[in-house]
Amino acid sequence: MRLAILLLAAFYSAAALAQTPAPGAAAAPRVAAKPKAAPAKPQSIAAKLQACLEIDDATKERLNCYDAIFSPRPKPKAPAAKGVTDCRFIKEEDERLTCFNGFAEKIPKLPS
């Protein structure tokens, strides 16, 4: 009978010790996990051009917006622009802005 009581006491104490946290874990403060922000989805060139259309027309800011997408590489005699990327070769800023506007306005509106 004494043996049964000793075994029973040993099992209960072992179970109680297993439920307490480790000394190192209790001393360390808990840090809340920060949710990771979803990486920014890169915009397409069409979306970037449409964003430039929201800036006031015929302004240096709109031209700077276009130039940030396609860096200007003026040529003395630029060929006729067949695509939006060809607008970067036009030397005169007003003509380059008109070229970019013409192509950007033809792009169908993308879903938001």
mmCIF file of C-alpha atoms in Angstrom:
data_model
loop_
_atom_site.group_PDB
_atom_site.id
_atom_site.type_symbol
_atom_site.label_atom_id
_atom_site.label_comp_id
_atom_site.label_asym_id
_atom_site.label_seq_id
_atom_site.Cartn_x
_atom_site.Cartn_y
_atom_site.Cartn_z
ATOM 1 C CA MET A 1 0.000 0.000 0.000
ATOM 2 C CA ARG A 2 2.821 2.365 0.831
ATOM 3 C CA LEU A 3 4.421 1.498 -2.502
ATOM 4 C CA ALA A 4 1.237 2.365 -4.369
ATOM 5 C CA ILE A 5 1.005 5.729 -2.599
ATOM 6 C CA LEU A 6 4.667 6.521 -3.350
ATOM 7 C CA LEU A 7 4.238 5.631 -7.038
ATOM 8 C CA LEU A 8 1.058 7.662 -7.263
ATOM 9 C CA ALA A 9 2.769 10.679 -5.654
ATOM 10 C CA ALA A 10 5.749 10.342 -8.007
ATOM 11 C CA PHE A 11 3.494 10.291 -11.105
ATOM 12 C CA TYR A 12 1.504 13.333 -9.977
ATOM 13 C CA SER A 13 4.633 15.354 -9.202
ATOM 14 C CA ALA A 14 6.161 14.433 -12.563
ATOM 15 C CA ALA A 15 2.981 15.538 -14.334
ATOM 16 C CA ALA A 16 2.967 18.808 -12.408
ATOM 17 C CA LEU A 17 6.599 19.515 -13.281
ATOM 18 C CA ALA A 18 5.966 18.804 -16.965
ATOM 19 C CA GLN A 19 3.266 21.501 -17.106
ATOM 20 C CA THR A 20 5.373 24.371 -15.749
ATOM 21 C CA PRO A 21 7.357 26.462 -18.264
ATOM 22 C CA ALA A 22 11.110 26.173 -18.443
ATOM 23 C CA PRO A 23 12.968 28.761 -16.279
ATOM 24 C CA GLY A 24 14.602 30.447 -19.303
ATOM 25 C CA ALA A 25 11.310 30.731 -21.169
ATOM 26 C CA ALA A 26 9.542 32.308 -18.192
ATOM 27 C CA ALA A 27 12.240 34.971 -17.779
ATOM 28 C CA ALA A 28 12.240 36.064 -21.428
ATOM 29 C CA PRO A 29 9.432 38.472 -22.371
ATOM 30 C CA ARG A 30 7.154 37.352 -25.137
ATOM 31 C CA VAL A 31 7.451 39.240 -28.378
ATOM 32 C CA ALA A 32 4.383 39.544 -30.536
ATOM 33 C CA ALA A 33 5.012 38.358 -34.058
ATOM 34 C CA LYS A 34 4.627 41.163 -36.578
ATOM 35 C CA PRO A 35 2.697 40.228 -39.674
ATOM 36 C CA LYS A 36 4.840 40.556 -42.755
ATOM 37 C CA ALA A 37 3.579 43.016 -45.290
ATOM 38 C CA ALA A 38 2.921 41.538 -48.673
ATOM 39 C CA PRO A 39 5.637 42.573 -51.109
ATOM 40 C CA ALA A 40 4.548 45.364 -53.380
ATOM 41 C CA LYS A 41 3.354 44.032 -56.671
ATOM 42 C CA PRO A 42 5.363 45.688 -59.437
ATOM 43 C CA GLN A 43 3.252 47.856 -61.698
ATOM 44 C CA SER A 44 3.182 47.301 -65.408
ATOM 45 C CA ILE A 45 4.417 50.009 -67.747
ATOM 46 C CA ALA A 46 0.827 50.672 -68.815
ATOM 47 C CA ALA A 47 -0.220 51.273 -65.201
ATOM 48 C CA LYS A 48 2.724 53.616 -64.681
ATOM 49 C CA LEU A 49 1.858 55.584 -67.825
ATOM 50 C CA GLN A 50 -1.765 55.881 -66.709
ATOM 51 C CA ALA A 51 -0.579 57.137 -63.322
ATOM 52 C CA CYS A 52 1.341 59.880 -65.136
ATOM 53 C CA LEU A 53 -1.889 60.945 -66.866
ATOM 54 C CA GLU A 54 -3.273 61.956 -63.457
ATOM 55 C CA ILE A 55 -0.668 64.764 -63.242
ATOM 56 C CA ASP A 56 -1.645 68.125 -64.764
ATOM 57 C CA ASP A 57 -1.229 68.143 -68.549
ATOM 58 C CA ALA A 58 1.572 70.101 -70.251
ATOM 59 C CA THR A 59 3.641 70.346 -67.081
ATOM 60 C CA LYS A 60 7.241 69.504 -66.336
ATOM 61 C CA GLU A 61 6.058 67.135 -63.584
ATOM 62 C CA ARG A 62 4.206 64.941 -66.082
ATOM 63 C CA LEU A 63 7.223 64.849 -68.370
ATOM 64 C CA ASN A 64 9.413 63.913 -65.385
ATOM 65 C CA CYS A 65 6.981 61.105 -64.615
ATOM 66 C CA TYR A 66 7.308 59.746 -68.159
ATOM 67 C CA ASP A 67 11.080 60.233 -68.098
ATOM 68 C CA ALA A 68 11.266 58.177 -64.887
ATOM 69 C CA ILE A 69 9.700 55.271 -66.785
ATOM 70 C CA PHE A 70 11.670 55.711 -70.017
ATOM 71 C CA SER A 71 14.904 57.638 -69.511
ATOM 72 C CA PRO A 72 15.370 60.223 -72.276
ATOM 73 C CA ARG A 73 18.033 59.578 -74.908
ATOM 74 C CA PRO A 74 17.612 62.472 -77.326
ATOM 75 C CA LYS A 75 18.857 62.104 -80.880
ATOM 76 C CA PRO A 76 19.397 65.018 -83.288
ATOM 77 C CA LYS A 77 17.071 63.465 -85.865
ATOM 78 C CA ALA A 78 14.689 61.186 -84.029
ATOM 79 C CA PRO A 79 12.689 58.756 -86.183
ATOM 80 C CA ALA A 80 8.904 58.839 -86.098
ATOM 81 C CA ALA A 81 7.708 57.151 -82.930
ATOM 82 C CA LYS A 82 6.161 53.755 -83.606
ATOM 83 C CA GLY A 83 5.814 52.888 -79.922
ATOM 84 C CA VAL A 84 5.909 54.601 -76.567
ATOM 85 C CA THR A 85 9.561 53.640 -76.081
ATOM 86 C CA ASP A 86 10.509 55.639 -79.183
ATOM 87 C CA CYS A 87 9.327 58.870 -77.520
ATOM 88 C CA ARG A 88 12.502 58.960 -75.429
ATOM 89 C CA PHE A 89 14.560 59.814 -78.532
ATOM 90 C CA ILE A 90 12.740 63.123 -79.194
ATOM 91 C CA LYS A 91 14.932 66.054 -78.158
ATOM 92 C CA GLU A 92 12.319 68.795 -77.691
ATOM 93 C CA GLU A 93 10.516 68.442 -74.327
ATOM 94 C CA ASP A 94 7.100 69.613 -75.584
ATOM 95 C CA GLU A 95 7.180 67.182 -78.491
ATOM 96 C CA ARG A 96 8.331 64.363 -76.211
ATOM 97 C CA LEU A 97 5.476 65.090 -73.783
ATOM 98 C CA THR A 98 2.958 65.134 -76.643
ATOM 99 C CA CYS A 99 4.335 61.820 -77.900
ATOM 100 C CA PHE A 100 4.044 60.162 -74.484
ATOM 101 C CA ASN A 101 0.541 61.586 -73.973
ATOM 102 C CA GLY A 102 -0.612 60.231 -77.331
ATOM 103 C CA PHE A 103 0.422 56.687 -76.498
ATOM 104 C CA ALA A 104 -0.662 56.803 -72.835
ATOM 105 C CA GLU A 105 -4.159 58.008 -73.717
ATOM 106 C CA LYS A 106 -4.639 55.111 -76.165
ATOM 107 C CA ILE A 107 -4.092 52.521 -73.436
ATOM 108 C CA PRO A 108 -7.414 51.024 -72.304
ATOM 109 C CA LYS A 109 -8.215 51.605 -68.635
ATOM 110 C CA LEU A 110 -6.909 48.798 -66.463
ATOM 111 C CA PRO A 111 -9.043 47.332 -63.683
ATOM 112 C CA SER A 112 -8.034 48.590 -60.247
#
